[in-house]
Coordinates of C-alpha atoms in Angstrom, one line a residue:
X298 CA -265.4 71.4 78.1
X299 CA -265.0 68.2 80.4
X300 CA -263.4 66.1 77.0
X301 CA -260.4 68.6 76.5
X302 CA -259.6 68.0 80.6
X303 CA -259.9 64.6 79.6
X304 CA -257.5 65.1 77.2
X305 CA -255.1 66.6 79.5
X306 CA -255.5 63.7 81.9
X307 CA -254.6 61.2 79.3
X308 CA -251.7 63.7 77.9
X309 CA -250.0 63.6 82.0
X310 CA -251.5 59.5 82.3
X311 CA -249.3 58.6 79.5
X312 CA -246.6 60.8 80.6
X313 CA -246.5 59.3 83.9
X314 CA -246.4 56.1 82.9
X315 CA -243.6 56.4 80.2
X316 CA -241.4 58.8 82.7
X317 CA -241.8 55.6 85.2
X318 CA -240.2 53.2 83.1
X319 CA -237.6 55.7 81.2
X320 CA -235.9 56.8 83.6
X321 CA -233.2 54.2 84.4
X322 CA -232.2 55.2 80.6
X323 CA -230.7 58.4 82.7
X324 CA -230.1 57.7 85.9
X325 CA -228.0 54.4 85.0
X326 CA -225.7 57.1 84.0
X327 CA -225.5 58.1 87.5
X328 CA -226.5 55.4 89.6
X329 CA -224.0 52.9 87.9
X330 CA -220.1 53.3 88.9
X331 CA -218.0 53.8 85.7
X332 CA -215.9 50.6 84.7
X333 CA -212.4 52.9 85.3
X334 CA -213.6 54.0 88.8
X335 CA -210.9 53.2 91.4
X336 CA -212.4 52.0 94.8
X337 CA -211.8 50.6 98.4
X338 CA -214.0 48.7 100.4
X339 CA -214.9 52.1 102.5
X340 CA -215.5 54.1 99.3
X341 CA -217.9 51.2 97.7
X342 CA -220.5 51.4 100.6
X343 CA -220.2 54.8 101.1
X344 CA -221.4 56.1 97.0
X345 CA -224.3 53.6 96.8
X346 CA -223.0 53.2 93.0
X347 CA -223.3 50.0 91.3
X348 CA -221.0 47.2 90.1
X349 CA -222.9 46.6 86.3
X350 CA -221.2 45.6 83.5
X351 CA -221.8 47.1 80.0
X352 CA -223.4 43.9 78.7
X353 CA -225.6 44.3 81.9
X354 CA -226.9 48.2 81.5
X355 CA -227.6 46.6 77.8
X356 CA -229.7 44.1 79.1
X357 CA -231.6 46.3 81.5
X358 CA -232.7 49.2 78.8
X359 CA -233.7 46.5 76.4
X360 CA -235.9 44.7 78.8
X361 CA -239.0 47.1 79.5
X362 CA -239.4 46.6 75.5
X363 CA -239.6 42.6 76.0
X364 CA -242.3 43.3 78.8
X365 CA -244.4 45.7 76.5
X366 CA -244.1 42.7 73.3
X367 CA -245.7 40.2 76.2
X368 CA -248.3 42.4 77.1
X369 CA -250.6 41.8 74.1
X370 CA -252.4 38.5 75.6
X371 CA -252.6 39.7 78.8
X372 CA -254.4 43.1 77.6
X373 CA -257.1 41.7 74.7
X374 CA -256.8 38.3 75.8
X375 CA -257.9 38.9 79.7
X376 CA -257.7 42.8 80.7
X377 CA -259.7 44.2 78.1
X378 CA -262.5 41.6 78.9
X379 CA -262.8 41.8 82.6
X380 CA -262.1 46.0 83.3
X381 CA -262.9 49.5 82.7
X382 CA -260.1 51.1 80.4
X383 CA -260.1 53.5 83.3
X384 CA -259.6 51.0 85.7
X385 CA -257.1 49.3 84.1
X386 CA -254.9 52.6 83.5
X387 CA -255.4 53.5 87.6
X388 CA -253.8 49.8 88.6
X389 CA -250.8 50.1 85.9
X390 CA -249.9 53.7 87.1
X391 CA -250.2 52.6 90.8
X392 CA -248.4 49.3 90.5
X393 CA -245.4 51.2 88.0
X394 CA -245.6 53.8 91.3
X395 CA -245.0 51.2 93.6
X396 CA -242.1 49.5 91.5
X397 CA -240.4 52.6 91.1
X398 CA -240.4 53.1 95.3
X399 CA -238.5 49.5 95.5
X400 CA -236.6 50.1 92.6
X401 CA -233.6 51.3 94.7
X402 CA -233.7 48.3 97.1
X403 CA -233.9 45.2 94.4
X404 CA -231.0 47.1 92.1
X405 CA -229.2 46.6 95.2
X406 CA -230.1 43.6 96.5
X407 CA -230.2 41.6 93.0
X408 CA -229.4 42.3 89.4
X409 CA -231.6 39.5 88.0
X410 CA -234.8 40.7 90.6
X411 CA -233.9 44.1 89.0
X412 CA -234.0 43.0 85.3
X413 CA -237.8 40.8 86.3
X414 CA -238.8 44.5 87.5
X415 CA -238.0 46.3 85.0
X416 CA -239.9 43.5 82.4
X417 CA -243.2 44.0 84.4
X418 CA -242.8 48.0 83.9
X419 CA -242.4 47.2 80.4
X420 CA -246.1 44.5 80.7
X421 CA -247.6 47.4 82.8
X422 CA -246.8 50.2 80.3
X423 CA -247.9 47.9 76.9
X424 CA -251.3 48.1 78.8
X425 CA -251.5 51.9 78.6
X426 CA -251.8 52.9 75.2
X427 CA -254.5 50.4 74.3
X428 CA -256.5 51.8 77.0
X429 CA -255.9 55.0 77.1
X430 CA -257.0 55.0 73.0
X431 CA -260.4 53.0 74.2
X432 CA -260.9 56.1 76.2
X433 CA -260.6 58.7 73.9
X434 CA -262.2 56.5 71.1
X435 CA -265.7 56.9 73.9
X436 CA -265.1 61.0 74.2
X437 CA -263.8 62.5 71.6
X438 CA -265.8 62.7 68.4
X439 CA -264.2 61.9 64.7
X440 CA -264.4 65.6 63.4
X441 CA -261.8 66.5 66.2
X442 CA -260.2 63.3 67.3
X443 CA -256.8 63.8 65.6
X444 CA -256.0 67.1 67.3
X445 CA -256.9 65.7 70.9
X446 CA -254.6 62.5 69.8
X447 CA -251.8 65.3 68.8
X448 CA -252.0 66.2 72.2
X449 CA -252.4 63.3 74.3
X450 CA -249.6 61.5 72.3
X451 CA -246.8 64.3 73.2
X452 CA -247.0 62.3 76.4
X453 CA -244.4 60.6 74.0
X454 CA -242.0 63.3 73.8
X455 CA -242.2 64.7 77.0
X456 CA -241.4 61.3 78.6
X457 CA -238.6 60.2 76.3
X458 CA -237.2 63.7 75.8
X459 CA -237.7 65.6 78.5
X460 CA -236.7 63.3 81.5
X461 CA -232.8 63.5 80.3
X462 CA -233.3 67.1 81.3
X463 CA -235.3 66.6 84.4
X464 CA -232.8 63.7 86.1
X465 CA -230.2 66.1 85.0
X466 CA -231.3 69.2 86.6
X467 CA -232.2 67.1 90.1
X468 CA -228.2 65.5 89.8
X469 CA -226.8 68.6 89.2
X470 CA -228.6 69.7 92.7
X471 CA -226.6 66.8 94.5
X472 CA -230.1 64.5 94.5
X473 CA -228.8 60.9 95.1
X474 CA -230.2 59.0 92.2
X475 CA -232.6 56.8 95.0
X476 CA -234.5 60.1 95.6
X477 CA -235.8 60.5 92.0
X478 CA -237.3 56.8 91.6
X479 CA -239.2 58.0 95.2
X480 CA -240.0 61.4 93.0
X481 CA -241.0 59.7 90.5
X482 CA -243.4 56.9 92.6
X483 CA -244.7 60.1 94.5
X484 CA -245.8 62.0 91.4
X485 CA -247.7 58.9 90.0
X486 CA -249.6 57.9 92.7
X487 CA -250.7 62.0 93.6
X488 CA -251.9 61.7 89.7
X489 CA -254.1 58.5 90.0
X490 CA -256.0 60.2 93.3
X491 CA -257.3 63.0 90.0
X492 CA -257.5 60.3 87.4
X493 CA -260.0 58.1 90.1
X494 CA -262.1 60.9 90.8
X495 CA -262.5 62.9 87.2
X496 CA -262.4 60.6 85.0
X497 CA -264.5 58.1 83.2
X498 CA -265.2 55.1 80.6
X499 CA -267.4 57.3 78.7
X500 CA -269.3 60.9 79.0
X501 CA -272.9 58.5 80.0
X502 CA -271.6 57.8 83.5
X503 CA -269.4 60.9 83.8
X504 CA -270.0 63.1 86.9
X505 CA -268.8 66.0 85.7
X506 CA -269.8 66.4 82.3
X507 CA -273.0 69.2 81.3
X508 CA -275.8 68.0 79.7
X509 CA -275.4 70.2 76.3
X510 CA -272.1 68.7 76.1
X511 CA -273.1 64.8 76.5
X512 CA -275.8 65.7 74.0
X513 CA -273.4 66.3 71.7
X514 CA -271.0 63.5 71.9
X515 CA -274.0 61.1 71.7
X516 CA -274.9 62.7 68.5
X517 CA -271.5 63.0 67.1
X518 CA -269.5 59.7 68.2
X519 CA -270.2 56.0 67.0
X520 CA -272.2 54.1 69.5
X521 CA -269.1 51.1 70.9
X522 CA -271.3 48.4 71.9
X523 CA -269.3 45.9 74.1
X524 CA -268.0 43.0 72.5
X525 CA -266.2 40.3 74.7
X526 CA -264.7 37.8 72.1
X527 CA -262.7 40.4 69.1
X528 CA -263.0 38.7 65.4
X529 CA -259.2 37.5 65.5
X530 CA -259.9 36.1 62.0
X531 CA -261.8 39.6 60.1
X532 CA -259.0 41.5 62.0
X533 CA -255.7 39.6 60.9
X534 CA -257.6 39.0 57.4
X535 CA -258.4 43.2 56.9
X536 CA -256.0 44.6 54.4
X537 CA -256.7 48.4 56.5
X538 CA -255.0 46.7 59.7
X539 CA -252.3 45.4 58.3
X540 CA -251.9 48.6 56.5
X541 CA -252.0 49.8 60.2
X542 CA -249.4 47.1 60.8
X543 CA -247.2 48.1 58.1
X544 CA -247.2 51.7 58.9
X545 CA -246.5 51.1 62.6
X546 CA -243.4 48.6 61.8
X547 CA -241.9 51.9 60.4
X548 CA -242.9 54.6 63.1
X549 CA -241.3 52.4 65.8
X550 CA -238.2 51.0 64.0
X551 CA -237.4 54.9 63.5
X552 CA -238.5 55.4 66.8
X553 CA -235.6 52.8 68.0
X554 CA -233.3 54.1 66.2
X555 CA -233.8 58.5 67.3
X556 CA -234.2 57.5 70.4
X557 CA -231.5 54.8 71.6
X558 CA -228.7 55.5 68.6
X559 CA -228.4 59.0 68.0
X560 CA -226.2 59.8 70.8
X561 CA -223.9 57.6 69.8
X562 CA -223.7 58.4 66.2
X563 CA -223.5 62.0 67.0
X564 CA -220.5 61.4 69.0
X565 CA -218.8 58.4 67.2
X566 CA -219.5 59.2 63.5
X567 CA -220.2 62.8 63.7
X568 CA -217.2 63.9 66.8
X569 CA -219.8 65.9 68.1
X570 CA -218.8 67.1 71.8
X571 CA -221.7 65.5 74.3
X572 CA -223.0 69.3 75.4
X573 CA -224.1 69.4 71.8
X574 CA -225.1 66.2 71.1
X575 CA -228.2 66.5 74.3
X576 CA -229.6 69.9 72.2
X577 CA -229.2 67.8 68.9
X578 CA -231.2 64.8 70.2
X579 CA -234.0 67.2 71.6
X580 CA -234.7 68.6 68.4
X581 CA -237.0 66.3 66.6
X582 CA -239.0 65.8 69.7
X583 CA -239.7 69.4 70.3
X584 CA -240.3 69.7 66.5
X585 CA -243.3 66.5 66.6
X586 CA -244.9 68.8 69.9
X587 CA -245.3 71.9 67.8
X588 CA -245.8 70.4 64.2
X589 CA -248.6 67.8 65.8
X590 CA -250.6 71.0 67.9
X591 CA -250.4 72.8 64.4
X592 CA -251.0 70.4 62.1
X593 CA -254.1 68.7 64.6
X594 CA -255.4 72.3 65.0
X595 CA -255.8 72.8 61.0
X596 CA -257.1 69.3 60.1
X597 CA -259.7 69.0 62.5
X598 CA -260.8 72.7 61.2
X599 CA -261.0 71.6 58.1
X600 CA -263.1 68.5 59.0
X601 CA -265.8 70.9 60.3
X602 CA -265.6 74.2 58.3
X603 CA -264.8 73.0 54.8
X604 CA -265.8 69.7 55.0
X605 CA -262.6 67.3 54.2
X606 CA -263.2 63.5 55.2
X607 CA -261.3 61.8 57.8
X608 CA -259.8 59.5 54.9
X609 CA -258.3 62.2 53.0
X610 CA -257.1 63.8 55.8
X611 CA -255.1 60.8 57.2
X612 CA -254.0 60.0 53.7
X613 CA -252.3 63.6 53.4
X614 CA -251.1 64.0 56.9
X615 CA -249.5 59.5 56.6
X616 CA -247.8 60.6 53.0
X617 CA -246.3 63.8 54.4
X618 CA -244.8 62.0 57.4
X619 CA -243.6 58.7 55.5
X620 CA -242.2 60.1 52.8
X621 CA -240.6 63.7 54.9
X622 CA -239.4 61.5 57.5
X623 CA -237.8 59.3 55.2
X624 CA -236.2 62.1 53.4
X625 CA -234.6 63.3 56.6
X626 CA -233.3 59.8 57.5
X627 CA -232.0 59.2 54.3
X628 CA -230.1 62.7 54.7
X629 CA -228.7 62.3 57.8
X630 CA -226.2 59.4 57.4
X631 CA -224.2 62.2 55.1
X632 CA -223.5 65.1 57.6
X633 CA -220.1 64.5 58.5
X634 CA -219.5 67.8 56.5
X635 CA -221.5 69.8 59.3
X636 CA -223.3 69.6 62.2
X637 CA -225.9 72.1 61.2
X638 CA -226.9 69.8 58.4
X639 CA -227.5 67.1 60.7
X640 CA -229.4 69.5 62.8
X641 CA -231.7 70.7 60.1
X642 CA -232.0 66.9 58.8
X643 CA -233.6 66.3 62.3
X644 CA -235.9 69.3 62.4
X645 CA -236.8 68.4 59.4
X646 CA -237.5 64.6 60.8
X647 CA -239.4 66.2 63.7
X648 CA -241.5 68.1 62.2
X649 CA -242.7 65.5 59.3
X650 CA -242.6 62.5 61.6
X651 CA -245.3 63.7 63.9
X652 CA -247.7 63.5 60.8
X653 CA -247.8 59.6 61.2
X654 CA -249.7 60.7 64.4
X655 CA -252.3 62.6 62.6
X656 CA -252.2 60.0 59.8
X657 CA -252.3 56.3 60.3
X658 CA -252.0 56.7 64.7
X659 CA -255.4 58.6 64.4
X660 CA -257.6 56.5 62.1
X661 CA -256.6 53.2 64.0
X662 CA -258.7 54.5 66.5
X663 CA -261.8 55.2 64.4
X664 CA -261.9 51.9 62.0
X665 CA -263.0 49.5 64.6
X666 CA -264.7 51.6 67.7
X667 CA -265.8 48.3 69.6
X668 CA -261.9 47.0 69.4
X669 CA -259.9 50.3 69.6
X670 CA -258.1 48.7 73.0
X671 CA -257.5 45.7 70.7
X672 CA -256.5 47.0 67.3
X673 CA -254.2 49.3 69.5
X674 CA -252.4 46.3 71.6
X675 CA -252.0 44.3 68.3
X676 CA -250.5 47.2 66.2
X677 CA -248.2 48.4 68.9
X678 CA -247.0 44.8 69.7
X679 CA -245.8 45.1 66.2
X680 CA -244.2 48.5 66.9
X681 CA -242.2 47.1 70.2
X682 CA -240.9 44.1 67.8
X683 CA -239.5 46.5 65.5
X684 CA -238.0 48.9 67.7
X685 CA -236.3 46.3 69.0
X686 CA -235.3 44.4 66.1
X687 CA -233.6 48.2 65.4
X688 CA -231.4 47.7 68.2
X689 CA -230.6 44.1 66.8
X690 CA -229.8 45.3 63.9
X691 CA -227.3 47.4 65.0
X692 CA -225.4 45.0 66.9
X693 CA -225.3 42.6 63.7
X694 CA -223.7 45.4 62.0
X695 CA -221.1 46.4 64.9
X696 CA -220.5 42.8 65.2
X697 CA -219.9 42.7 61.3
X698 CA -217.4 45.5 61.9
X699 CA -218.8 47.7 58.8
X700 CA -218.2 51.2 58.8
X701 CA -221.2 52.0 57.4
X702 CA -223.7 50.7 60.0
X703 CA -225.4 53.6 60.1
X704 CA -225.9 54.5 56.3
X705 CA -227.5 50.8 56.0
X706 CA -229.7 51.4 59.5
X707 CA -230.8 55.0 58.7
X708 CA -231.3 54.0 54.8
X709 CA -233.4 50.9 56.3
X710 CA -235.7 52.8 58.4
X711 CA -236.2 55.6 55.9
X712 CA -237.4 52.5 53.4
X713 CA -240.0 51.0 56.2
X714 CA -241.5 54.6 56.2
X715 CA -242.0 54.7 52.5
X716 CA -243.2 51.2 52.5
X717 CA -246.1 52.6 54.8
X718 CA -246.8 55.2 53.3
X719 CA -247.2 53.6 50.1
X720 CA -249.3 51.2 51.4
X721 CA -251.6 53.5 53.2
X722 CA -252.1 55.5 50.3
X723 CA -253.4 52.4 48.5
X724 CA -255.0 51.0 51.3
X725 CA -255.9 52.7 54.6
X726 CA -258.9 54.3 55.7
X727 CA -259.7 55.7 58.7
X728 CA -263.8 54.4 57.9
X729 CA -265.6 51.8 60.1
X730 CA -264.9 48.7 59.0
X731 CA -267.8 46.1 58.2
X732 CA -266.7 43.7 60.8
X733 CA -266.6 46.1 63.4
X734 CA -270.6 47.3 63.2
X735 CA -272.6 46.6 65.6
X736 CA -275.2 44.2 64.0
X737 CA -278.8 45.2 64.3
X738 CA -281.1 44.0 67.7
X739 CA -282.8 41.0 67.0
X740 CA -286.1 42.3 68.2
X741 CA -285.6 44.6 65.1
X742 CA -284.8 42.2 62.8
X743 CA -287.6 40.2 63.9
X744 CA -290.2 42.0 65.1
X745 CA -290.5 44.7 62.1
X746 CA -292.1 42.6 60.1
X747 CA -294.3 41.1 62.7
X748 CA -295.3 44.2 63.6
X749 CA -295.8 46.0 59.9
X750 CA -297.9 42.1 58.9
X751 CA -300.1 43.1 62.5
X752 CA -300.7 46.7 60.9
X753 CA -301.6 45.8 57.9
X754 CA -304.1 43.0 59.3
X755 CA -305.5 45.5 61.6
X756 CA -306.2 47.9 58.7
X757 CA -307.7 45.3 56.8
X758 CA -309.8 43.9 59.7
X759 CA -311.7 47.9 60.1
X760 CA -312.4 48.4 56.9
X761 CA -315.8 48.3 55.7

């Protein structure tokens, strides 16, 4: 079926993109010069390594998430209303592809060009998502939309987790650390050539697609009727996007926190030798692949074989992940007995944290069809504030010199996952909402009863 390749091309698009800006989170381990490093003039031009301060590698992996908070107005308040979703993810990947070839040369040449580079990665990648969800909002039909968002969101984990293991094994081959930003630029650009010729908007102007199988989507999905000016006030007004909002302000504060802190808990609270500590931190990432494929798999079954609404289904799927994830976080800030606690407290994270995607991730693309691109940009905007007021938080409480800065973060990202959950139990939906139907043509509203008072008279007018 030409919508589960289209799957897989938004799965490697959001990949792509993410593995484009993530990796200087790894190679700034290798492409940096260690503070303690004795050098000479000869030895400094010969390693290509770097002169950056710690305060400086801060401010260069906190940036891209800066870029992706800016990239709201520029997506629903311009992009979305001038280009094709498709078009729009074929410049992003090209122009992140063509940053990452000159990425070597301004790190060089300038730190502050460097950090302005790495902000426009972080504009170019807030622009993804949004489109990539307008997309799949066009092909893929309710009944299985949250197994084909399972799969196109492990882009997620494959970015963030598995490029650590990727820049590794290329170092650990003697690769100088300017060859894999040219790897990296190559491999995006040879994917746009497939996403420019197979993919589309929607399956109506699709090459590719059968007839049987067009059929079907136009029977099965909501017709998305173009709308150039979003209702800013039904949207910020609707109690089931700021549900949205609420549940999203969790996921990414979490997601801050697992995926910029636990190294260094693991090592500094924990003692946990750094060979152990790269297994530990995979875990709940390969845990949210498997546990999203099952869990898609079985809900969109039971959509079409035993008939369970798309409501109920996010409602179950949001209150297992909330309240499970929060469980696990709440757990982990008391494993200084044993490691393999810890490591169960994050398989346990993993695999109850993916369920947000089936849950709350899922129905924000169904409750407004006509604004998916914009409800997306709005809600993740939220997300990027969050993760980043995680970081934040952390510094406060380093700079507060507490020992127990990770009880308090852990315990206050385990409370943000409860608050959503509560709140979409009460609130969410993953129906259309009023505001977002398309209004009826005015040659229907008009003309019926033109046309019915024309009947009748014509009746009227034969009879003897």
């Amino acid at each position: 079926r030409m919508r589960n390749f289209i799957c897989l091309l938004i799965l490697f698009a959001l990949t792509v993109s993410l593995c484009l800006r993530t990796f200087i989170s790894i190679l700034i381990v290798l492409m940096v010069r260690p503070p303690t490093a004795n050098f000479n003039s000869t030895i400094e031009i010969d390693d290509g390594l770097l002169d950056w301060s710690l305060e400086w590698k801060t401010y260069i992996l906190g940036i891209p998430l800066l870029g992706c908070v800016l990239s709201l107005p520029i997506y629903s308040g311009f992009l979305a209303q001038r280009f094709s979703p498709k078009r729009i993810v074929l410049c992003v990947i090209i122009f992140q592809s063509l940053l990452s070839f000159i990425s070597p040369f301004i790190a060089r040449f300038s730190f502050l060009a460097f950090l302005i580079l790495r902000c426009l990665l972080g504009v170019a990648e807030g622009c993804v998502m949004p489109a990539l969800n307008t997309i799949a909002a066009a092909w893929f039909p309710p009944a299985e939309r949250v197994f084909k968002v399972a799969i196109y969101t492990c882009g997620f984990q494959l970015s963030f987790g598995g490029v650590q293991y990727l820049v590794s094994f290329l170092s650990s081959l003697g690769v100088a650390w300017p060859i894999i930003f040219y790897a990296g630029g190559v491999v995006g650009l040879l994917f746009c050539v497939v996403w420019m010729i197979f993919v589309a908007d929607s399956p109506s102007i699709s090459r590719f697609i059968g007839l049987e199988e067009r059929k079907f989507i136009d029977e099965h999905i909501p017709k998305t009727a173009k709308q150039l000016s979003p209702p800013w006030k039904a949207i910020f007004s609707s109690p089931v996007v700021l549900t949205h909002l609420l549940c999203m302000s969790g996921f990414y504060f979490a997601i801050g926190i697992t995926s910029s802190l636990l190294p260094l808990y693991f090592t500094e609270e924990l003692g946990m030798d750094i060979s152990k500590t790269g297994m530990f931190t995979f875990v709940p990432f390969i845990a949210q692949i498997v546990s999203k494929f099952i869990v898609g798999f079985i809900v969109d079954w039971r959509k079409k074989n035993a008939g369970l609404g798309h409501t109920t289904a996010a409602k179950i799927c949001q209150t297992i992940g909330s309240m499970g994830s929060a469980l696990s976080l709440f757990v982990l800030p008391f494993c200084h007995f044993n490691h393999w606690v810890a490591f169960a407290a994050l398989l346990s994270y993993g695999l109850t944290f993916s369920l947000c995607v089936c849950g709350f991730y899922t129905s924000m693309t169904m409750i407004a069809p006509r604004y998916t691109g914009t409800i997306t940009s709005l809600v993740t905007l939220v997300g990027m504030i969050f993760a980043l007021l995680s970081i934040g938080v952390f510094r406060i409480f380093v700079e507060m010199g507490t020992d127990l800065k990770f009880f308090f973060l852990f315990g206050m990202a385990g409370v943000l996952q409860v608050i959503g959950g509560v709140a979409y139990l009460v609130w969410g939906t993953a129906d259309v909402q009023s505001w977002a139907i398309p209004p009826a043509p005015p040659s229907e509203i008009v003309m019926k009863p033109l046309l019915n008072n024309n009947n009748n008279n014509t009746k009227v007018a034969v009879r003897p």
